[in-house]
Short mmCIF file of C-alpha atoms in Angstrom, two decimals:
data_model
loop_
_atom_site.label_atom_id
_atom_site.label_comp_id
_atom_site.label_asym_id
_atom_site.label_seq_id
_atom_site.Cartn_x
_atom_site.Cartn_y
_atom_site.Cartn_z
CA UNK A 1 9.17 -7.78 9.21
CA UNK A 2 9.02 -11.48 8.51
CA UNK A 3 12.75 -11.82 8.08
CA UNK A 4 14.00 -9.62 10.89
CA UNK A 5 11.41 -8.54 13.42
CA UNK A 6 9.01 -11.49 13.58
CA UNK A 7 12.06 -13.75 13.71
CA UNK A 8 13.42 -11.96 16.78
CA UNK A 9 13.08 -14.04 19.94
CA UNK A 10 12.15 -11.09 22.17
CA UNK A 11 9.50 -9.87 19.74
CA UNK A 12 8.07 -13.36 19.35
CA UNK A 13 7.82 -13.73 23.12
CA UNK A 14 6.12 -10.35 23.52
CA UNK A 15 3.68 -10.96 20.67
CA UNK A 16 2.79 -14.51 21.69
CA UNK A 17 2.19 -13.59 25.31
CA UNK A 18 -0.20 -10.68 24.75
CA UNK A 19 -1.52 -10.95 21.20
CA UNK A 20 -3.15 -13.36 18.82
CA UNK A 21 -1.23 -12.81 15.62
CA UNK A 22 -2.82 -13.28 12.24
CA UNK A 23 -1.89 -12.37 8.70
CA UNK A 24 -3.92 -11.47 5.64
CA UNK A 25 -2.59 -11.86 2.11
CA UNK A 26 -4.25 -8.99 0.31
CA UNK A 27 -3.45 -10.34 -3.12
CA UNK A 28 -3.56 -14.14 -3.19
CA UNK A 29 -1.98 -15.57 -6.28
CA UNK A 30 0.51 -12.76 -6.72
CA UNK A 31 4.08 -13.90 -6.49
CA UNK A 32 7.47 -12.73 -7.51
CA UNK A 33 10.88 -14.14 -6.77
CA UNK A 34 12.48 -10.82 -5.97
CA UNK A 35 14.14 -10.88 -2.57
CA UNK A 36 16.04 -7.64 -3.15
CA UNK A 37 14.05 -5.80 -0.49
CA UNK A 38 14.92 -8.43 2.11
CA UNK A 39 18.55 -8.39 1.08
CA UNK A 40 18.65 -4.59 1.25
CA UNK A 41 17.14 -4.59 4.74
CA UNK A 42 19.64 -7.21 5.84
CA UNK A 43 22.57 -5.34 4.32
CA UNK A 44 21.76 -1.84 5.53
CA UNK A 45 20.07 -2.88 8.76
CA UNK A 46 17.36 -0.22 8.47
CA UNK A 47 15.60 0.72 11.66
CA UNK A 48 12.50 1.73 9.71
CA UNK A 49 11.21 1.50 6.21
CA UNK A 50 7.69 2.95 6.22
CA UNK A 51 6.63 1.44 2.95
CA UNK A 52 3.17 0.88 1.56
CA UNK A 53 4.12 -2.73 0.89
CA UNK A 54 2.82 -4.18 4.17
CA UNK A 55 1.30 -2.98 7.39
CA UNK A 56 0.89 -4.24 10.96
CA UNK A 57 -2.36 -3.41 12.75
CA UNK A 58 -3.17 -3.74 16.43
CA UNK A 59 -6.80 -4.12 17.33
CA UNK A 60 -9.21 -5.31 19.97
CA UNK A 61 -10.92 -8.66 19.45
CA UNK A 62 -13.90 -6.63 18.13
CA UNK A 63 -11.58 -5.31 15.38
CA UNK A 64 -11.38 -1.77 16.72
CA UNK A 65 -7.99 -0.32 15.81
CA UNK A 66 -5.66 0.73 18.57
CA UNK A 67 -2.62 1.50 16.45
CA UNK A 68 -0.79 0.50 13.29
CA UNK A 69 2.45 1.01 11.43
CA UNK A 70 3.24 0.41 7.79
CA UNK A 71 6.44 -1.19 6.58
CA UNK A 72 9.44 -2.40 8.51
CA UNK A 73 10.32 -1.53 12.10
CA UNK A 74 13.38 -3.08 13.69
CA UNK A 75 12.88 -5.10 16.88
CA UNK A 76 13.69 -2.42 19.51
CA UNK A 77 11.28 0.02 17.89
CA UNK A 78 8.60 -2.61 17.33
CA UNK A 79 8.83 -3.62 21.00
CA UNK A 80 8.22 0.01 21.98
CA UNK A 81 5.16 0.11 19.74
CA UNK A 82 3.87 -3.08 21.38
CA UNK A 83 4.32 -1.42 24.79
CA UNK A 84 2.35 1.58 23.57
CA UNK A 85 -0.49 -0.66 22.35
CA UNK A 86 -0.65 -2.41 25.70
CA UNK A 87 -0.61 0.92 27.54
CA UNK A 88 -3.39 2.21 25.31
CA UNK A 89 -5.47 -0.95 25.68
CA UNK A 90 -5.19 -0.72 29.46
CA UNK A 91 -6.51 2.85 29.30
CA UNK A 92 -9.34 2.49 26.77
CA UNK A 93 -10.54 -1.12 27.03
CA UNK A 94 -12.53 -2.91 29.69
CA UNK A 95 -11.22 -6.14 31.23
CA UNK A 96 -12.67 -8.09 28.30
CA UNK A 97 -10.72 -5.87 25.92
CA UNK A 98 -13.77 -4.09 24.57
CA UNK A 99 -13.32 -0.43 23.74
CA UNK A 100 -15.10 1.58 26.44
CA UNK A 101 -17.70 4.14 25.42
CA UNK A 102 -16.11 7.01 27.31
CA UNK A 103 -12.53 6.22 26.33
CA UNK A 104 -12.05 8.87 23.66
CA UNK A 105 -10.18 11.39 25.88
CA UNK A 106 -7.65 8.74 26.97
CA UNK A 107 -7.35 7.46 23.41
CA UNK A 108 -6.63 10.99 22.20
CA UNK A 109 -4.24 11.87 25.03
CA UNK A 110 -2.07 8.79 24.65
CA UNK A 111 -1.91 9.01 20.88
CA UNK A 112 -0.97 12.69 21.03
CA UNK A 113 1.67 12.02 23.66
CA UNK A 114 3.29 9.38 21.49
CA UNK A 115 2.96 11.50 18.36
CA UNK A 116 4.97 14.19 20.15
CA UNK A 117 7.62 11.62 21.11
CA UNK A 118 7.92 10.45 17.52
CA UNK A 119 8.09 14.01 16.24
CA UNK A 120 10.86 14.80 18.70
CA UNK A 121 12.75 11.66 17.64
CA UNK A 122 12.37 12.63 13.99
CA UNK A 123 13.83 16.08 14.71
CA UNK A 124 16.73 14.58 16.63
CA UNK A 125 17.53 12.21 13.78
CA UNK A 126 17.40 14.92 11.14
CA UNK A 127 19.87 17.01 13.14
CA UNK A 128 22.39 14.18 13.24
CA UNK A 129 25.52 14.98 11.30
CA UNK A 130 26.64 12.35 8.86
CA UNK A 131 30.41 12.07 8.75
CA UNK A 132 31.73 12.33 5.18
CA UNK A 133 33.33 8.91 5.37
CA UNK A 134 30.09 7.27 6.53
CA UNK A 135 28.76 7.58 3.01
CA UNK A 136 25.29 7.70 1.54
CA UNK A 137 24.21 4.39 3.07
CA UNK A 138 24.40 5.92 6.53
CA UNK A 139 22.41 8.95 5.43
CA UNK A 140 19.82 6.75 3.75
CA UNK A 141 19.45 4.76 6.94
CA UNK A 142 19.12 7.93 9.02
CA UNK A 143 16.55 9.43 6.65
CA UNK A 144 14.56 6.23 6.56
CA UNK A 145 14.47 6.13 10.35
CA UNK A 146 13.30 9.76 10.49
CA UNK A 147 10.69 8.97 7.86
CA UNK A 148 9.45 6.10 10.03
CA UNK A 149 9.11 8.42 13.02
CA UNK A 150 7.16 10.89 10.91
CA UNK A 151 4.92 8.06 9.75
CA UNK A 152 4.11 6.89 13.28
CA UNK A 153 3.37 10.45 14.33
CA UNK A 154 0.97 10.84 11.41
CA UNK A 155 -0.75 7.57 12.29
CA UNK A 156 -1.32 8.75 15.86
CA UNK A 157 -2.86 12.01 14.64
CA UNK A 158 -4.95 10.29 11.99
CA UNK A 159 -6.42 7.78 14.42
CA UNK A 160 -7.26 10.60 16.84
CA UNK A 161 -9.00 12.51 14.03
CA UNK A 162 -10.91 9.47 12.84
CA UNK A 163 -12.03 8.42 16.30
CA UNK A 164 -13.09 12.02 16.97
CA UNK A 165 -15.26 12.12 13.89
CA UNK A 166 -16.74 8.72 14.73
CA UNK A 167 -16.99 9.60 18.40
CA UNK A 168 -15.71 6.14 19.15
CA UNK A 169 -13.25 3.51 18.06
CA UNK A 170 -11.97 3.21 14.50
CA UNK A 171 -13.06 -0.05 12.86
CA UNK A 172 -10.26 -1.98 11.17
CA UNK A 173 -12.21 -1.86 7.92
CA UNK A 174 -11.77 1.95 7.87
CA UNK A 175 -8.01 1.80 7.60
CA UNK A 176 -7.26 -1.72 6.36
CA UNK A 177 -7.19 -0.67 2.72
CA UNK A 178 -6.32 2.97 3.17
CA UNK A 179 -3.58 3.00 5.78
CA UNK A 180 -0.98 5.75 5.83
CA UNK A 181 2.57 5.19 4.59
CA UNK A 182 5.59 7.34 3.83
CA UNK A 183 7.04 5.77 0.73
CA UNK A 184 5.10 4.11 -2.03
CA UNK A 185 7.31 1.09 -2.54
CA UNK A 186 5.23 -2.00 -3.26
CA UNK A 187 6.25 -5.35 -4.65
CA UNK A 188 3.06 -5.50 -6.62
CA UNK A 189 2.95 -3.70 -9.93
CA UNK A 190 0.72 -0.89 -11.08
CA UNK A 191 -0.30 0.38 -7.71
CA UNK A 192 -1.93 -2.75 -6.38
CA UNK A 193 -5.16 -2.68 -8.33
CA UNK A 194 -6.95 -5.19 -6.12
CA UNK A 195 -6.35 -3.30 -2.94
CA UNK A 196 -9.59 -1.33 -2.98
CA UNK A 197 -11.82 -4.34 -3.24
CA UNK A 198 -10.38 -6.90 -0.86
CA UNK A 199 -11.71 -7.12 2.69
CA UNK A 200 -10.48 -9.67 5.13
CA UNK A 201 -13.04 -12.32 6.03
CA UNK A 202 -14.76 -11.54 9.31
CA UNK A 203 -14.24 -7.82 8.99
CA UNK A 204 -17.10 -5.53 9.89
CA UNK B 1 1.19 -64.88 -53.57
CA UNK B 2 3.99 -62.36 -53.85
CA UNK B 3 1.60 -59.65 -52.67
CA UNK B 4 0.67 -61.69 -49.62
CA UNK B 5 4.33 -62.28 -48.79
CA UNK B 6 5.08 -58.55 -49.07
CA UNK B 7 2.13 -57.67 -46.83
CA UNK B 8 3.21 -60.24 -44.24
CA UNK B 9 6.74 -58.82 -44.26
CA UNK B 10 5.35 -55.30 -43.84
CA UNK B 11 3.19 -56.34 -40.89
CA UNK B 12 6.16 -58.07 -39.28
CA UNK B 13 8.30 -54.95 -39.55
CA UNK B 14 5.50 -52.75 -38.22
CA UNK B 15 5.04 -54.98 -35.20
CA UNK B 16 8.72 -55.08 -34.27
CA UNK B 17 10.15 -52.52 -31.78
CA UNK B 18 11.41 -49.27 -33.35
CA UNK B 19 15.15 -49.15 -33.76
CA UNK B 20 17.31 -46.26 -34.81
CA UNK B 21 19.16 -46.85 -38.02
CA UNK B 22 22.78 -47.78 -37.29
CA UNK B 23 25.00 -44.73 -36.79
CA UNK B 24 22.17 -42.26 -36.10
CA UNK B 25 23.07 -39.72 -33.40
CA UNK B 26 20.78 -38.92 -30.52
CA UNK B 27 20.18 -35.45 -29.02
CA UNK B 28 22.57 -36.24 -26.18
CA UNK B 29 25.31 -37.02 -28.67
CA UNK B 30 25.09 -33.66 -30.37
CA UNK B 31 27.68 -31.00 -29.56
CA UNK B 32 26.43 -28.16 -27.33
CA UNK B 33 24.57 -25.43 -29.19
CA UNK B 34 25.85 -21.90 -28.99
CA UNK B 35 23.61 -19.56 -27.04
CA UNK B 36 22.83 -18.34 -23.53
CA UNK B 37 23.56 -20.60 -20.60
CA UNK B 38 22.53 -20.41 -16.97
CA UNK B 39 25.26 -18.72 -14.95
CA UNK B 40 27.46 -21.15 -13.06
CA UNK B 41 26.51 -19.72 -9.68
CA UNK B 42 22.76 -19.67 -10.22
CA UNK B 43 20.92 -20.97 -7.18
CA UNK B 44 17.75 -23.03 -7.27
CA UNK B 45 14.75 -20.75 -7.79
CA UNK B 46 12.34 -19.72 -5.12
CA UNK B 47 9.48 -21.32 -7.04
CA UNK B 48 8.50 -24.88 -7.61
CA UNK B 49 6.11 -25.39 -10.53
CA UNK B 50 4.84 -21.82 -10.23
CA UNK B 51 4.34 -21.91 -6.48
CA UNK B 52 6.58 -20.21 -3.93
CA UNK B 53 8.72 -22.52 -1.84
CA UNK B 54 8.96 -22.21 1.94
CA UNK B 55 11.81 -20.02 3.14
CA UNK B 56 13.13 -20.92 6.57
CA UNK B 57 14.31 -17.38 7.36
CA UNK B 58 10.74 -16.12 7.46
CA UNK B 59 8.39 -16.36 10.33
CA UNK B 60 10.59 -17.65 13.12
CA UNK B 61 8.97 -17.49 16.52
CA UNK B 62 5.63 -15.71 16.23
CA UNK B 63 2.68 -18.08 16.38
CA UNK B 64 0.10 -17.27 13.74
CA UNK B 65 -3.61 -18.00 13.63
CA UNK B 66 -5.48 -17.73 10.36
CA UNK B 67 -7.94 -16.63 9.14
CA UNK B 68 -8.73 -13.31 10.80
CA UNK B 69 -12.16 -14.28 12.12
CA UNK B 70 -10.70 -17.33 13.86
CA UNK B 71 -7.92 -15.15 15.32
CA UNK B 72 -10.51 -12.64 16.57
CA UNK B 73 -12.51 -15.41 18.25
CA UNK B 74 -9.36 -16.81 19.82
CA UNK B 75 -8.37 -13.33 21.04
CA UNK B 76 -11.79 -12.86 22.63
CA UNK B 77 -11.61 -16.24 24.35
CA UNK B 78 -8.05 -15.84 25.57
CA UNK B 79 -8.27 -12.18 26.63
CA UNK B 80 -5.59 -11.06 24.18
CA UNK B 81 -5.37 -8.30 21.62
CA UNK B 82 -5.08 -8.86 17.90
CA UNK B 83 -2.08 -8.21 15.72
CA UNK B 84 -2.99 -8.28 12.03
CA UNK B 85 -0.15 -8.36 9.53
CA UNK B 86 -1.37 -7.21 6.14
CA UNK B 87 0.93 -8.22 3.32
CA UNK B 88 1.18 -9.44 -0.23
CA UNK B 89 2.17 -13.09 -0.05
CA UNK B 90 1.97 -15.94 2.39
CA UNK B 91 3.77 -15.79 5.70
CA UNK B 92 5.96 -18.80 5.20
CA UNK B 93 6.70 -18.51 1.50
CA UNK B 94 9.75 -17.16 -0.20
CA UNK B 95 9.72 -14.04 -2.34
CA UNK B 96 6.48 -12.15 -2.29
#
């Protein structure tokens, strides 16, 4: 995301105009010099890589989650997700961007609509024929894209379920350390032992 | 008297700057030792004294506000939503 998507001029413009962007390092002090993941993304030009390694959340200023996606999404897809977040915010937030009390039906309807779109895209991708001379890299790219669509669909459904059980918005703290992902790749070793105990400052 | 002369000579030698005996070889003069070498094409590492160095390919364009509580306050004041990128590492640093 840092290398490709957040460095894309169109994404930067869209993010800067409608969002305040912040980042949280969930494991300060950890460092490795392995840039293989970045090189692989650059080489194969993946559209999606729904890894556990990092996650992008969209929330109201009160830290109520609107949407999120784990791992890498290439700029055209990420721009679509930004559009969805803005559409959702317009439907469920008041003019001061506070989640409205009676917004659950709209929250559910929009998430379900987009889950269906992602599911349909996943099916379309999985039906794509890979020409024999395109090789395994092409198939890997296709499968990773389909995996990313499945992931976003699951996120939509999960947020609907969580908001239903809470009868209101989902606080960021509820998913910040337990977000969904499709593949368990992480640059940290041994399953990220600190992940369960770190909360971002200012979180409810 | 002889003892005093010997002591004086000893003190004089001790006070003079250290000099290698003539003909002694220094480390730099020794032939290279057999063993592993860095590959010719190795690039400078991504770390500097244990800390990650900035990598210019990261983080081009998006303006970031940290920490999260400051970003939330700024979002409230400016009427914008929040985007929170949760990662292992610092935004502008190389590697992870």
